[in-house]
Amino acid sequence: MLTINGLDKAYGDLSVLKNINLHVRDREFVAILGPSGSGKSTLFQLIGGIIKPEHGTITLNNEVINGKKGLISYMPQQPSLFPWRTVLENVVLAAELTGKPNVEEAKQWLEKVGLAEFENSYPIDLSGGMRQRVSFIRALLSKQSLLCLDEPFSALDEFTRIKMQKWLLSVWEENRKSVLFITHSIEEAIFLADRIYVLSKRPATMKAEITVPFSRPRNESLLETTEFFDLKQQIFQYIKEEIVE
Ligand SMILES: Nc1ncnc2c1ncn2[C@@H]1O[C@H](COP(=O)(O)OP(=O)(O)O)[C@@H](O)[C@H]1O
Ligand SMILES: [Mg+2]
């Protein structure tokens, strides 16, 4: 559904992305793994049409979308909820922009993620993890079929993170939008994704593409298997080369 071909991006003299090629199939969960500052968020801004590449094409459902906004659903690195809107009003926002929101559906999702009693609360009254869930449900309820998530769990502690990863998987298994998920955690990429792209340090080039062989549904017992550990080691070899000065 999404295909990126030969993408180059620079900010002035600073080359950030170099000849990036990748694709996401229908209903596929793809992770992009790369060191911080490598250009991952830039890649999402390009897909979202917020900025334009120097070279290359971004194709969504057979249409070139370079520089076109509003065609994908995007959850930025920091949950950007509107403080003056209640949880429910925030959740229906994306749907409001593209048509009539389904308030009942929004309420059902809030209930599924344990936030039913908070639908009339304001973002300031929620914990970080709760805000992430609200932001995620908002992205999920938009009409777009591709969901781009930029390091949604990187600010959370280990316990909350594993809980949120499990929660994301259970929601995704029910909903199965195509997902592009940015992370700098090898474990997170393996646990969640069907396929992983590994980026080099800046200027980011595509170092490797790895298919994750583990069946679904997955749970945290996977994290303790030798197969999981072996794959982690294998991916670490690519990352290791990027740490060397
Ligand atoms: N608007 C901008 N103008 C100039 N440089 C930028 C801009 N946005 C990001 N950069 C630089 O581009 C590089 C990649 O940034 P980013 O895509 O945010 O990396 P990542 O998300 O992988 O941490 C960084 O060196 C950053 O400082
Ligand atoms: Mg980033």
Short mmCIF file of N, CA and C and ligand atoms in Angstrom, two decimals, residues 11 14 16 35-42 202, ligand 1:
data_model
loop_
_atom_site.label_atom_id
_atom_site.label_comp_id
_atom_site.label_asym_id
_atom_site.label_seq_id
_atom_site.Cartn_x
_atom_site.Cartn_y
_atom_site.Cartn_z
N TYR A 11 18.60 19.01 5.02
CA TYR A 11 18.24 20.34 5.53
C TYR A 11 19.44 21.23 5.21
N LEU A 14 22.99 19.73 5.48
CA LEU A 14 22.92 18.53 6.31
C LEU A 14 22.11 17.44 5.60
N VAL A 16 20.27 14.14 5.45
CA VAL A 16 19.62 13.36 6.51
C VAL A 16 19.23 11.96 6.02
N PRO A 35 19.29 4.71 15.02
CA PRO A 35 19.82 5.54 16.12
C PRO A 35 19.13 6.90 16.16
N SER A 36 19.16 7.56 17.33
CA SER A 36 18.50 8.87 17.38
C SER A 36 19.31 9.88 16.57
N GLY A 37 18.58 10.78 15.94
CA GLY A 37 19.21 11.76 15.06
C GLY A 37 19.49 11.24 13.68
N SER A 38 19.03 10.00 13.38
CA SER A 38 19.35 9.43 12.06
C SER A 38 18.40 9.94 10.98
N GLY A 39 17.25 10.43 11.36
CA GLY A 39 16.33 10.94 10.35
C GLY A 39 14.99 10.23 10.32
N LYS A 40 14.65 9.53 11.41
CA LYS A 40 13.40 8.76 11.45
C LYS A 40 12.17 9.66 11.44
N SER A 41 12.17 10.67 12.31
CA SER A 41 11.01 11.58 12.34
C SER A 41 10.90 12.35 11.02
N THR A 42 12.05 12.68 10.44
CA THR A 42 12.06 13.34 9.13
C THR A 42 11.34 12.47 8.09
N ARG A 202 23.12 9.04 10.66
CA ARG A 202 22.93 10.07 9.66
C ARG A 202 24.17 10.25 8.77
N1 LIG B 1 13.62 21.34 10.51
C1 LIG B 1 14.90 21.00 10.60
N2 LIG B 1 15.88 21.82 10.19
C2 LIG B 1 17.19 21.48 10.27
N3 LIG B 1 17.62 20.30 10.75
C3 LIG B 1 16.70 19.42 11.19
C4 LIG B 1 15.29 19.71 11.13
N4 LIG B 1 14.61 18.65 11.64
C5 LIG B 1 15.55 17.74 11.98
N5 LIG B 1 16.79 18.19 11.72
C6 LIG B 1 18.06 17.45 11.91
O1 LIG B 1 17.98 16.28 11.12
C7 LIG B 1 18.54 15.17 11.79
C8 LIG B 1 17.49 14.05 11.88
O2 LIG B 1 16.45 14.45 12.75
P1 LIG B 1 15.21 13.50 13.07
O3 LIG B 1 14.56 13.12 11.80
O4 LIG B 1 14.36 14.20 14.07
O5 LIG B 1 15.95 12.24 13.72
P2 LIG B 1 15.35 11.02 14.59
O6 LIG B 1 13.88 11.12 14.59
O7 LIG B 1 15.89 9.78 13.93
O8 LIG B 1 15.94 11.18 15.97
C9 LIG B 1 19.01 15.67 13.15
O9 LIG B 1 20.39 15.93 13.05
C10 LIG B 1 18.23 16.95 13.34
O10 LIG B 1 18.96 17.86 14.12
#
